[in-house]
Amino acid sequence: MEAQKKPSVRDVLWRKKRVRDQLLDTVGKLCDESWALFEKIAADRSGHTKDAVTVREITMRLRALAYLIEGEHYIDRIAFEVQTKEVYTAASTVAQAYVSEMVLTFLDGIILYGKQSEWDNQEVQENYLPTLESSLETIRTALTPAPAQQADTSAAAADD
């Protein structure tokens, strides 16, 4: 039985890019849903100003989250352009630290903001927040590298 071929740096980076694109699509959909809810609350004019402000702020934070997720692409792009083992290893370490320190912390901040905000309409809060939290937890799971994924990255760096 032939040994399984180790993925190249290029393969690992393309796989990360595809996953990142899916995450950005998910965040984009969350932004659209959040903005639609904001417009609905604003059009209602029933005095739920706290709800409108909270949802608008969550929308802005979701957009910022997308920019932070996209930032990892530029770190990976440096590794791809230079194509040396040392640069790839350093860029991989920087990308992991960037995601854990910046992106995941910001994601936690969005969840915390939604929970700590005062809402005028409990029904809006009860319908919107659980959906938002579950979607953000899915994004967190995708951003947190699994041990097997880290092994693939290390193996690719060792080959090049």
PDB file of C-alpha atoms in Angstrom:
ATOM      1  CA  MET A   1       0.000   0.000   0.000  1.00  0.00           C
ATOM      2  CA  GLU A   2       1.427   3.334  -1.048  1.00  0.00           C
ATOM      3  CA  ALA A   3       2.108   5.910   1.655  1.00  0.00           C
ATOM      4  CA  GLN A   4      -0.235   8.857   1.672  1.00  0.00           C
ATOM      5  CA  LYS A   5       1.253  11.886  -0.050  1.00  0.00           C
ATOM      6  CA  LYS A   6       1.826  14.843   2.252  1.00  0.00           C
ATOM      7  CA  PRO A   7       0.111  18.042   1.136  1.00  0.00           C
ATOM      8  CA  SER A   8       2.283  20.787  -0.299  1.00  0.00           C
ATOM      9  CA  VAL A   9       2.378  24.295   1.121  1.00  0.00           C
ATOM     10  CA  ARG A  10       0.327  25.416  -1.861  1.00  0.00           C
ATOM     11  CA  ASP A  11      -2.348  22.762  -1.161  1.00  0.00           C
ATOM     12  CA  VAL A  12      -2.543  23.696   2.516  1.00  0.00           C
ATOM     13  CA  LEU A  13      -2.849  27.407   1.724  1.00  0.00           C
ATOM     14  CA  TRP A  14      -5.536  26.810  -0.922  1.00  0.00           C
ATOM     15  CA  ARG A  15      -7.496  24.664   1.520  1.00  0.00           C
ATOM     16  CA  LYS A  16      -7.264  27.436   4.129  1.00  0.00           C
ATOM     17  CA  LYS A  17      -8.411  29.969   1.522  1.00  0.00           C
ATOM     18  CA  ARG A  18     -11.480  27.912   0.613  1.00  0.00           C
ATOM     19  CA  VAL A  19     -12.425  27.539   4.286  1.00  0.00           C
ATOM     20  CA  ARG A  20     -11.868  31.253   4.855  1.00  0.00           C
ATOM     21  CA  ASP A  21     -14.057  32.104   1.846  1.00  0.00           C
ATOM     22  CA  GLN A  22     -16.851  29.963   3.307  1.00  0.00           C
ATOM     23  CA  LEU A  23     -16.477  31.749   6.656  1.00  0.00           C
ATOM     24  CA  LEU A  24     -16.617  35.138   4.966  1.00  0.00           C
ATOM     25  CA  ASP A  25     -19.761  34.053   3.144  1.00  0.00           C
ATOM     26  CA  THR A  26     -21.321  33.044   6.475  1.00  0.00           C
ATOM     27  CA  VAL A  27     -20.346  36.354   8.091  1.00  0.00           C
ATOM     28  CA  GLY A  28     -21.742  38.203   5.073  1.00  0.00           C
ATOM     29  CA  LYS A  29     -25.071  36.425   5.471  1.00  0.00           C
ATOM     30  CA  LEU A  30     -25.100  37.307   9.182  1.00  0.00           C
ATOM     31  CA  CYS A  31     -24.470  40.954   8.258  1.00  0.00           C
ATOM     32  CA  ASP A  32     -27.344  40.883   5.772  1.00  0.00           C
ATOM     33  CA  GLU A  33     -29.709  39.305   8.312  1.00  0.00           C
ATOM     34  CA  SER A  34     -28.668  41.761  10.984  1.00  0.00           C
ATOM     35  CA  TRP A  35     -29.104  44.756   8.694  1.00  0.00           C
ATOM     36  CA  ALA A  36     -32.525  43.503   7.575  1.00  0.00           C
ATOM     37  CA  LEU A  37     -33.556  43.226  11.226  1.00  0.00           C
ATOM     38  CA  PHE A  38     -32.253  46.749  11.865  1.00  0.00           C
ATOM     39  CA  GLU A  39     -34.280  48.111   8.942  1.00  0.00           C
ATOM     40  CA  LYS A  40     -37.374  46.252  10.148  1.00  0.00           C
ATOM     41  CA  ILE A  41     -37.035  47.679  13.659  1.00  0.00           C
ATOM     42  CA  ALA A  42     -36.318  51.172  12.325  1.00  0.00           C
ATOM     43  CA  ALA A  43     -39.314  51.042   9.954  1.00  0.00           C
ATOM     44  CA  ASP A  44     -41.586  49.860  12.771  1.00  0.00           C
ATOM     45  CA  ARG A  45     -41.106  53.169  14.643  1.00  0.00           C
ATOM     46  CA  SER A  46     -42.605  51.640  17.754  1.00  0.00           C
ATOM     47  CA  GLY A  47     -40.054  53.126  20.076  1.00  0.00           C
ATOM     48  CA  HIS A  48     -37.649  50.198  20.191  1.00  0.00           C
ATOM     49  CA  THR A  49     -34.624  52.430  19.740  1.00  0.00           C
ATOM     50  CA  LYS A  50     -32.355  50.346  21.967  1.00  0.00           C
ATOM     51  CA  ASP A  51     -33.034  47.320  19.783  1.00  0.00           C
ATOM     52  CA  ALA A  52     -32.235  49.249  16.612  1.00  0.00           C
ATOM     53  CA  VAL A  53     -29.010  50.628  18.061  1.00  0.00           C
ATOM     54  CA  THR A  54     -27.940  47.220  19.359  1.00  0.00           C
ATOM     55  CA  VAL A  55     -28.630  45.429  16.084  1.00  0.00           C
ATOM     56  CA  ARG A  56     -26.893  48.165  14.088  1.00  0.00           C
ATOM     57  CA  GLU A  57     -23.833  47.910  16.339  1.00  0.00           C
ATOM     58  CA  ILE A  58     -23.795  44.122  15.961  1.00  0.00           C
ATOM     59  CA  THR A  59     -23.941  44.591  12.180  1.00  0.00           C
ATOM     60  CA  MET A  60     -20.933  46.914  12.277  1.00  0.00           C
ATOM     61  CA  ARG A  61     -19.027  44.492  14.485  1.00  0.00           C
ATOM     62  CA  LEU A  62     -19.818  41.615  12.128  1.00  0.00           C
ATOM     63  CA  ARG A  63     -18.405  43.639   9.234  1.00  0.00           C
ATOM     64  CA  ALA A  64     -15.259  44.300  11.251  1.00  0.00           C
ATOM     65  CA  LEU A  65     -15.042  40.564  12.007  1.00  0.00           C
ATOM     66  CA  ALA A  66     -15.049  39.861   8.274  1.00  0.00           C
ATOM     67  CA  TYR A  67     -12.128  42.251   7.792  1.00  0.00           C
ATOM     68  CA  LEU A  68     -10.238  40.551  10.614  1.00  0.00           C
ATOM     69  CA  ILE A  69     -10.854  37.113   9.097  1.00  0.00           C
ATOM     70  CA  GLU A  70      -9.652  38.440   5.741  1.00  0.00           C
ATOM     71  CA  GLY A  71      -6.473  39.687   7.449  1.00  0.00           C
ATOM     72  CA  GLU A  72      -5.266  36.116   7.880  1.00  0.00           C
ATOM     73  CA  HIS A  73      -5.240  35.813   4.087  1.00  0.00           C
ATOM     74  CA  TYR A  74      -2.526  38.444   3.810  1.00  0.00           C
ATOM     75  CA  ILE A  75      -0.321  36.617   6.294  1.00  0.00           C
ATOM     76  CA  ASP A  76      -0.752  33.416   4.273  1.00  0.00           C
ATOM     77  CA  ARG A  77      -0.115  35.328   1.061  1.00  0.00           C
ATOM     78  CA  ILE A  78       3.351  36.332   2.295  1.00  0.00           C
ATOM     79  CA  ALA A  79       4.183  32.675   2.923  1.00  0.00           C
ATOM     80  CA  PHE A  80       2.888  31.738  -0.515  1.00  0.00           C
ATOM     81  CA  GLU A  81       4.879  34.437  -2.331  1.00  0.00           C
ATOM     82  CA  VAL A  82       8.218  33.810  -0.610  1.00  0.00           C
ATOM     83  CA  GLN A  83       7.862  30.009  -0.640  1.00  0.00           C
ATOM     84  CA  THR A  84      10.587  29.071   1.818  1.00  0.00           C
ATOM     85  CA  LYS A  85      10.239  26.703   4.724  1.00  0.00           C
ATOM     86  CA  GLU A  86      11.334  29.302   7.287  1.00  0.00           C
ATOM     87  CA  VAL A  87       8.916  31.965   6.072  1.00  0.00           C
ATOM     88  CA  TYR A  88       6.065  29.467   5.844  1.00  0.00           C
ATOM     89  CA  THR A  89       6.699  28.230   9.383  1.00  0.00           C
ATOM     90  CA  ALA A  90       6.918  31.781  10.753  1.00  0.00           C
ATOM     91  CA  ALA A  91       3.831  32.915   8.816  1.00  0.00           C
ATOM     92  CA  SER A  92       1.884  29.892  10.017  1.00  0.00           C
ATOM     93  CA  THR A  93       2.761  30.697  13.629  1.00  0.00           C
ATOM     94  CA  VAL A  94       1.843  34.359  13.133  1.00  0.00           C
ATOM     95  CA  ALA A  95      -1.464  33.406  11.465  1.00  0.00           C
ATOM     96  CA  GLN A  96      -2.391  31.083  14.340  1.00  0.00           C
ATOM     97  CA  ALA A  97      -1.562  33.776  16.900  1.00  0.00           C
ATOM     98  CA  TYR A  98      -3.485  36.374  14.869  1.00  0.00           C
ATOM     99  CA  VAL A  99      -6.597  34.212  14.784  1.00  0.00           C
ATOM    100  CA  SER A 100      -6.467  33.305  18.468  1.00  0.00           C
ATOM    101  CA  GLU A 101      -5.575  36.788  19.736  1.00  0.00           C
ATOM    102  CA  MET A 102      -7.465  39.068  17.356  1.00  0.00           C
ATOM    103  CA  VAL A 103     -10.227  37.236  15.542  1.00  0.00           C
ATOM    104  CA  LEU A 104     -11.499  34.931  18.285  1.00  0.00           C
ATOM    105  CA  THR A 105     -11.281  37.689  20.899  1.00  0.00           C
ATOM    106  CA  PHE A 106     -13.293  40.013  18.653  1.00  0.00           C
ATOM    107  CA  LEU A 107     -15.816  37.233  17.999  1.00  0.00           C
ATOM    108  CA  ASP A 108     -16.231  36.752  21.760  1.00  0.00           C
ATOM    109  CA  GLY A 109     -16.778  40.499  22.071  1.00  0.00           C
ATOM    110  CA  ILE A 110     -19.676  40.377  19.610  1.00  0.00           C
ATOM    111  CA  ILE A 111     -21.374  37.602  21.563  1.00  0.00           C
ATOM    112  CA  LEU A 112     -20.789  39.404  24.854  1.00  0.00           C
ATOM    113  CA  TYR A 113     -22.112  42.695  23.455  1.00  0.00           C
ATOM    114  CA  GLY A 114     -25.337  41.008  22.357  1.00  0.00           C
ATOM    115  CA  LYS A 115     -25.817  39.413  25.764  1.00  0.00           C
ATOM    116  CA  GLN A 116     -25.021  42.534  27.794  1.00  0.00           C
ATOM    117  CA  SER A 117     -27.022  45.002  25.723  1.00  0.00           C
ATOM    118  CA  GLU A 118     -30.364  46.250  26.951  1.00  0.00           C
ATOM    119  CA  TRP A 119     -33.212  45.324  24.629  1.00  0.00           C
ATOM    120  CA  ASP A 120     -36.603  47.016  24.495  1.00  0.00           C
ATOM    121  CA  ASN A 121     -38.329  44.018  22.950  1.00  0.00           C
ATOM    122  CA  GLN A 122     -37.503  40.676  24.576  1.00  0.00           C
ATOM    123  CA  GLU A 123     -39.081  38.820  21.660  1.00  0.00           C
ATOM    124  CA  VAL A 124     -36.551  40.307  19.238  1.00  0.00           C
ATOM    125  CA  GLN A 125     -33.725  39.409  21.599  1.00  0.00           C
ATOM    126  CA  GLU A 126     -34.975  35.846  22.121  1.00  0.00           C
ATOM    127  CA  ASN A 127     -35.354  35.259  18.376  1.00  0.00           C
ATOM    128  CA  TYR A 128     -32.173  36.954  17.176  1.00  0.00           C
ATOM    129  CA  LEU A 129     -29.446  36.231  19.741  1.00  0.00           C
ATOM    130  CA  PRO A 130     -29.556  32.403  19.791  1.00  0.00           C
ATOM    131  CA  THR A 131     -29.305  32.297  15.995  1.00  0.00           C
ATOM    132  CA  LEU A 132     -26.431  34.770  16.010  1.00  0.00           C
ATOM    133  CA  GLU A 133     -24.610  32.910  18.777  1.00  0.00           C
ATOM    134  CA  SER A 134     -24.935  29.521  17.073  1.00  0.00           C
ATOM    135  CA  SER A 135     -23.631  30.962  13.797  1.00  0.00           C
ATOM    136  CA  LEU A 136     -20.702  32.611  15.554  1.00  0.00           C
ATOM    137  CA  GLU A 137     -19.910  29.372  17.393  1.00  0.00           C
ATOM    138  CA  THR A 138     -19.822  27.601  14.018  1.00  0.00           C
ATOM    139  CA  ILE A 139     -17.356  30.225  12.806  1.00  0.00           C
ATOM    140  CA  ARG A 140     -15.287  29.762  15.982  1.00  0.00           C
ATOM    141  CA  THR A 141     -15.135  26.016  15.390  1.00  0.00           C
ATOM    142  CA  ALA A 142     -13.949  26.548  11.827  1.00  0.00           C
ATOM    143  CA  LEU A 143     -11.292  29.053  12.928  1.00  0.00           C
ATOM    144  CA  THR A 144      -9.929  26.887  15.720  1.00  0.00           C
ATOM    145  CA  PRO A 145      -7.383  24.543  14.144  1.00  0.00           C
ATOM    146  CA  ALA A 146      -7.790  20.853  14.818  1.00  0.00           C
ATOM    147  CA  PRO A 147      -4.664  18.875  15.812  1.00  0.00           C
ATOM    148  CA  ALA A 148      -4.746  16.965  12.491  1.00  0.00           C
ATOM    149  CA  GLN A 149      -4.843  20.246  10.578  1.00  0.00           C
ATOM    150  CA  GLN A 150      -1.800  21.520  12.467  1.00  0.00           C
ATOM    151  CA  ALA A 151       0.011  18.276  11.633  1.00  0.00           C
ATOM    152  CA  ASP A 152      -0.758  18.772   7.913  1.00  0.00           C
ATOM    153  CA  THR A 153       0.651  22.276   8.103  1.00  0.00           C
ATOM    154  CA  SER A 154       3.822  21.072   9.818  1.00  0.00           C
ATOM    155  CA  ALA A 155       4.231  18.224   7.343  1.00  0.00           C
ATOM    156  CA  ALA A 156       3.864  20.575   4.388  1.00  0.00           C
ATOM    157  CA  ALA A 157       6.499  22.894   5.835  1.00  0.00           C
ATOM    158  CA  ALA A 158       8.875  19.973   6.369  1.00  0.00           C
ATOM    159  CA  ASP A 159       8.538  18.858   2.739  1.00  0.00           C
ATOM    160  CA  ASP A 160       9.348  22.231   1.200  1.00  0.00           C
TER     161      ASP A 160
END
